[in-house]
Amino acid sequence: MNFNRYIKDFAKKCLSLFYKIKYFCLKHFGREINLTNLDSQKIIDDNCDYSQENFSIQTENIIKEKFDLMVVIPAYNCEKTIKKCIDSVLCQTTTYTYQIVVVDDGSTDNTADILKNYDGNEKVKVIFQENQGLSGARNSALKLITGRYTFFLDSDDYLPTKNAIQKILDTGYKNDADIVEGAAYSFYYENGSVKKNRNMLHSYEGNVKSLSDMMGYPWGKIYKSELFRNVKFPDHLWFEDTIISMILYPKAKKKIITNDLVYAYQVNANGITHSSAGQRKLIDTYFITALCVKEEKNLSLINQETQKLFLNQLAMNYFRLKSLSHCINKAVVVLSIQLYRKNFSHVASDILNYKERSLVKALNTQKTKDIRALLECWYYL
């Protein structure tokens, strides 16, 4: 066991050293990007069938608090997992009231037939609609919010303990929290059995010290439903979950993290992260970043915390776009510089770490060589 740990630590140190050398080489011997903002925008436009101007996260949802919690489950072709998902909520032991809202997003398998078995269950509401994508399914549930708090549960995931709802709502009500994020574990199926992959725990519990201490997923947490009164997931864009960290976290005043286990997340080998390499729709990661920054400005949320989130989002975008052409990558870097300088150049850097401050300096001075070197090696510096 100690030998295995030694090998892992050694490999980690070697990888870190490799990327430090790579960063040095890219920073000192790389080339600057020779593209104007107009050139860059044209490259993006030529590689997309739609304009970023067509997307919005603004809406008007109705909130009628009949229950303590509304559990939102988007469902599409999930006949193998949807029953376990729903039943993991129905078997909860809790003093709180809740409603499950399942949105069948035009499933073509037996999902709809399975959902019809819940007819007559007053705790389950099913909405059937034509396929609108994950955002469209969640948004359909959010049009009429019936809980004081809202919880998102994906159809291939489940609640791992019978007191998950009790625990997380106890924390929410006790602290009058806007968001409470619990602990989770990831799993996969092997020969029909659930195999734990890894625990997803926090390094501390209590009031959130930094927005980056929270996971960027929509699941595994409760939100005061008021946060969604004027917010929706952007329709037809990939990486729609970006609004959670870039809009919902900054909007929330009281945020708590706890290591109470509340969620089991299935590792999906067919998810966007694993199956989208080379697809031009990956450019959506830039579109939704720009959309969120625009909304942050409208809501007066531009500050050091959102600056920090933006810088780390740039690194995520760079990672996601690596499978696309060099010209698209370069164009996004140039447009990201413009986006930063227009919205964050006046923000102080007191809470940033060394690599984040280095990126701020490169963005302000428009040194594309330094920016690319940092983003290429971001997760190892």
XYZ file of C-alpha atoms in Angstrom:
381
model
C 0.000 0.000 0.000
C 2.794 2.412 0.936
C 4.667 1.427 -2.222
C 1.635 2.208 -4.385
C 1.268 5.581 -2.700
C 4.955 6.251 -3.306
C 4.584 5.428 -7.014
C 1.559 7.732 -7.316
C 3.351 10.582 -5.540
C 6.430 10.108 -7.712
C 4.350 10.098 -10.908
C 2.551 13.238 -9.761
C 5.852 15.034 -9.112
C 7.196 13.979 -12.520
C 4.050 15.242 -14.252
C 4.262 18.534 -12.374
C 7.913 18.943 -13.376
C 7.069 18.161 -17.013
C 4.420 20.891 -17.126
C 6.657 23.423 -15.414
C 9.270 22.832 -18.121
C 6.561 23.001 -20.775
C 5.295 26.282 -19.323
C 8.809 27.755 -19.399
C 9.282 26.737 -23.044
C 5.897 28.040 -24.194
C 6.318 31.301 -22.312
C 9.797 32.035 -23.673
C 9.734 30.395 -27.093
C 6.073 30.405 -28.092
C 4.520 32.755 -30.636
C 2.055 35.577 -30.149
C -1.387 35.226 -31.755
C -1.672 37.484 -34.778
C -5.444 37.913 -34.909
C -7.638 40.967 -34.431
C -10.921 40.874 -32.534
C -12.796 41.073 -35.841
C -10.758 38.227 -37.333
C -11.415 36.133 -34.255
C -15.150 36.797 -34.242
C -15.350 35.852 -37.922
C -13.600 32.542 -37.249
C -16.117 31.732 -34.520
C -19.067 32.814 -36.672
C -17.835 30.702 -39.599
C -17.704 27.635 -37.361
C -21.149 28.050 -35.776
C -24.648 27.748 -37.190
C -26.023 30.233 -34.666
C -25.134 33.468 -32.935
C -24.466 33.870 -29.229
C -26.957 36.735 -29.303
C -29.750 34.129 -29.606
C -29.218 32.784 -26.092
C -30.432 34.016 -22.737
C -30.598 32.935 -19.116
C -33.243 35.488 -18.169
C -36.838 34.423 -17.644
C -39.803 34.797 -15.286
C -40.610 31.692 -13.256
C -43.556 31.396 -10.875
C -42.864 30.351 -7.271
C -45.653 28.883 -5.132
C -44.155 27.324 -2.008
C -46.399 24.350 -1.207
C -43.550 22.081 -0.101
C -40.213 22.328 1.649
C -38.458 20.853 -1.378
C -39.000 20.387 -5.097
C -36.852 17.629 -6.630
C -36.314 18.151 -10.375
C -35.514 15.054 -12.458
C -34.977 15.502 -16.235
C -35.541 12.152 -17.959
C -34.548 11.080 -21.457
C -34.196 7.444 -22.571
C -33.347 6.311 -19.050
C -35.485 3.175 -18.741
C -32.703 1.323 -16.919
C -32.179 3.874 -14.146
C -35.246 6.095 -13.735
C -37.106 3.819 -11.287
C -34.120 3.550 -8.925
C -33.678 7.312 -9.168
C -37.276 8.175 -8.269
C -37.607 5.466 -5.636
C -34.468 6.706 -3.868
C -36.424 9.892 -3.170
C -39.702 8.200 -2.294
C -37.989 6.011 0.321
C -36.584 8.998 2.207
C -37.262 9.187 5.927
C -37.949 12.861 6.547
C -40.191 15.246 8.447
C -40.096 17.623 5.477
C -42.584 17.778 2.618
C -41.447 17.407 -0.958
C -42.627 17.018 -4.532
C -40.772 15.183 -7.294
C -41.140 16.755 -10.744
C -40.025 14.408 -13.518
C -39.789 15.863 -17.022
C -39.833 13.229 -19.770
C -37.995 15.019 -22.548
C -39.406 13.089 -25.504
C -37.985 9.678 -24.596
C -38.117 7.043 -27.353
C -37.572 3.995 -25.108
C -39.805 2.714 -22.277
C -39.145 5.641 -19.930
C -42.638 7.095 -20.420
C -44.313 3.761 -19.635
C -42.292 3.447 -16.419
C -43.270 6.974 -15.400
C -46.966 6.201 -15.923
C -46.676 3.706 -13.061
C -46.383 6.694 -10.715
C -49.841 7.987 -11.697
C -51.785 8.588 -8.514
C -48.711 9.143 -6.369
C -49.276 12.593 -4.921
C -45.542 13.077 -4.396
C -44.716 12.628 -8.084
C -45.624 14.986 -10.905
C -44.695 13.964 -14.450
C -44.429 16.358 -17.373
C -44.283 14.927 -20.902
C -42.842 17.113 -23.646
C -41.136 16.952 -27.030
C -37.370 16.783 -26.876
C -35.864 20.118 -25.814
C -32.584 18.972 -24.305
C -31.409 18.949 -20.702
C -31.844 22.698 -20.228
C -35.340 22.616 -21.715
C -36.346 19.776 -19.387
C -35.068 21.528 -16.263
C -36.627 24.815 -17.369
C -40.045 23.178 -17.804
C -39.966 22.145 -14.142
C -38.751 25.575 -13.059
C -41.629 27.418 -14.729
C -43.743 26.587 -11.665
C -41.560 26.066 -8.603
C -43.446 24.458 -5.709
C -40.738 24.154 -3.069
C -39.037 26.592 -0.736
C -35.865 24.846 -1.835
C -35.026 23.174 -5.168
C -32.845 20.081 -5.678
C -31.641 18.731 -9.051
C -31.333 14.964 -9.480
C -30.168 13.415 -12.753
C -32.068 10.350 -13.945
C -29.050 8.009 -13.828
C -28.113 9.086 -10.286
C -29.797 8.501 -6.925
C -29.899 9.519 -3.263
C -27.531 7.123 -1.450
C -28.979 7.363 2.063
C -32.506 7.452 3.444
C -31.858 10.651 5.403
C -30.289 12.701 2.596
C -33.241 15.107 2.339
C -33.584 15.387 6.113
C -29.882 16.177 6.571
C -29.552 18.786 3.837
C -32.811 20.565 4.663
C -31.939 20.588 8.364
C -28.784 22.486 7.443
C -30.666 24.790 5.079
C -33.357 25.791 7.555
C -31.030 25.999 10.565
C -28.767 28.474 8.758
C -31.400 30.142 6.558
C -28.981 29.240 3.767
C -29.468 30.181 0.128
C -27.414 27.172 -1.000
C -26.345 24.054 0.887
C -23.952 21.669 -0.837
C -23.536 18.180 0.567
C -21.036 15.402 -0.081
C -21.330 12.832 -2.847
C -19.662 9.790 -4.281
C -19.285 8.704 -7.887
C -20.063 5.174 -9.020
C -20.316 2.927 -12.046
C -22.085 -0.314 -12.856
C -20.141 -3.550 -13.269
C -22.057 -6.731 -14.059
C -25.222 -5.088 -12.784
C -23.731 -4.114 -9.426
C -22.912 -0.622 -8.180
C -19.191 -0.006 -7.733
C -18.045 3.068 -5.837
C -15.514 5.116 -7.743
C -14.450 7.923 -5.402
C -15.762 10.088 -2.588
C -16.415 13.766 -3.300
C -15.854 15.444 0.060
C -15.109 18.990 1.203
C -11.939 19.978 3.026
C -14.033 21.846 5.621
C -17.661 22.355 6.664
C -19.661 25.502 7.371
C -19.795 28.877 5.663
C -18.210 28.863 2.216
C -14.865 30.672 2.286
C -14.463 30.937 -1.489
C -16.866 30.256 -4.359
C -14.256 27.984 -5.902
C -14.595 25.671 -2.870
C -17.982 24.538 -4.196
C -18.502 21.964 -6.927
C -19.727 23.366 -10.241
C -22.412 20.733 -10.751
C -26.094 21.617 -10.255
C -26.740 18.418 -8.299
C -25.896 17.539 -4.710
C -27.207 20.768 -3.266
C -30.365 22.647 -2.356
C -31.077 26.157 -3.596
C -33.555 28.639 -2.233
C -36.039 28.663 -5.068
C -36.027 32.459 -5.105
C -32.625 32.230 -6.820
C -34.401 30.819 -9.894
C -37.200 33.375 -10.081
C -35.548 35.164 -13.017
C -32.981 32.572 -14.098
C -33.162 29.631 -16.488
C -30.666 27.247 -18.034
C -29.712 28.448 -21.548
C -31.596 26.413 -24.129
C -29.653 24.399 -26.738
C -26.213 25.251 -25.352
C -23.762 22.672 -24.098
C -22.168 23.270 -20.681
C -25.409 24.800 -19.389
C -24.304 24.005 -15.820
C -21.855 26.938 -16.025
C -24.617 29.225 -14.744
C -24.474 27.450 -11.375
C -20.983 28.638 -10.477
C -20.957 31.893 -12.433
C -24.496 33.179 -11.639
C -26.168 31.252 -8.810
C -23.165 31.111 -6.464
C -22.463 34.865 -6.667
C -26.188 35.660 -6.272
C -26.522 33.568 -3.114
C -25.712 35.441 0.094
C -25.527 32.506 2.524
C -23.739 29.387 1.298
C -22.967 26.310 3.404
C -20.979 23.185 2.605
C -21.305 19.967 4.582
C -19.948 16.442 4.376
C -23.343 14.850 4.934
C -23.684 12.296 2.110
C -26.597 13.337 -0.113
C -25.816 12.245 -3.672
C -24.549 9.320 -5.782
C -23.282 10.347 -9.222
C -22.874 7.859 -12.063
C -19.699 8.240 -14.105
C -20.973 8.555 -17.662
C -18.592 7.358 -20.377
C -20.975 8.792 -22.991
C -21.163 12.275 -21.469
C -20.086 15.430 -23.269
C -16.652 15.418 -21.667
C -15.862 11.957 -23.058
C -17.711 11.938 -26.391
C -17.495 15.452 -27.842
C -13.890 15.616 -29.068
C -13.626 17.471 -32.363
C -17.220 18.709 -32.420
C -17.609 22.398 -33.219
C -20.407 22.680 -30.680
C -17.654 22.721 -28.065
C -17.459 26.435 -28.887
C -20.565 26.706 -26.677
C -18.173 26.771 -23.722
C -17.059 30.253 -24.815
C -20.612 31.368 -25.619
C -21.959 30.457 -22.188
C -18.977 32.057 -20.456
C -19.639 35.325 -22.308
C -23.361 35.019 -21.548
C -22.703 34.562 -17.833
C -20.299 37.510 -17.677
C -22.917 39.690 -19.354
C -25.485 38.638 -16.757
C -22.984 39.151 -13.911
C -22.547 42.728 -15.103
C -26.317 43.265 -15.319
C -26.704 41.985 -11.744
C -23.718 43.982 -10.413
C -21.885 40.758 -9.553
C -18.503 41.736 -11.001
C -16.035 41.422 -8.113
C -12.909 39.559 -7.037
C -14.755 36.294 -6.490
C -16.368 36.300 -9.940
C -13.051 37.363 -11.445
C -11.438 34.292 -9.878
C -14.214 32.077 -11.248
C -13.790 33.642 -14.698
C -10.043 32.963 -14.781
C -10.558 29.314 -13.891
C -13.360 29.099 -16.446
C -10.901 30.274 -19.113
C -8.681 27.326 -18.228
C -11.652 24.967 -18.473
C -12.609 26.446 -21.845
C -9.072 26.026 -23.133
C -9.068 22.372 -22.048
C -12.442 21.707 -23.691
C -11.439 23.315 -27.000
C -8.085 21.550 -27.417
C -9.553 18.982 -29.822
C -10.635 21.737 -32.252
C -8.474 23.517 -34.811
C -5.668 25.857 -33.751
C -7.404 28.814 -35.384
C -10.539 28.319 -33.258
C -8.428 28.032 -30.107
C -6.542 31.199 -30.981
C -9.763 33.053 -31.777
C -11.274 32.145 -28.407
C -8.128 33.314 -26.602
C -8.327 36.703 -28.356
C -12.047 37.094 -27.644
C -11.501 36.064 -24.024
C -8.944 38.860 -23.643
C -11.535 41.322 -24.911
C -14.156 39.863 -22.554
C -11.826 40.183 -19.562
C -10.615 43.701 -20.305
C -14.150 44.951 -20.869
C -15.521 43.555 -17.601
C -12.773 42.742 -15.079
C -9.746 44.944 -15.789
C -10.699 47.314 -12.948
C -11.090 44.533 -10.342
C -8.433 44.086 -7.653
C -6.435 40.843 -7.403
C -6.072 40.494 -3.633
C -7.632 37.030 -3.313
C -5.954 35.501 -6.374
C -3.131 32.981 -6.210
C 0.125 33.354 -8.126
C -0.940 31.715 -11.386
C -4.252 33.616 -11.388
C -2.421 36.922 -10.900
C -0.037 35.938 -13.696
C -3.007 35.333 -15.990
C -4.526 38.691 -15.039
C -1.262 40.416 -15.943
C -1.115 38.614 -19.291
C -4.755 39.446 -20.067
C -4.311 43.122 -19.223
C -1.147 43.380 -21.328
C -2.659 41.174 -24.076
C 0.372 38.876 -24.143
C -1.225 35.916 -25.897
C 1.949 33.830 -25.658
C 1.885 34.037 -21.861
C -1.857 33.393 -21.732
C -1.585 30.217 -23.780
C 1.383 28.991 -21.750
C -0.560 29.432 -18.503
C -3.763 27.846 -19.787
C -1.928 24.903 -21.352
C -0.321 24.021 -18.024
C -2.974 25.443 -15.651
C -3.867 22.307 -13.709
C -0.239 21.435 -12.976
C 1.194 24.812 -11.965
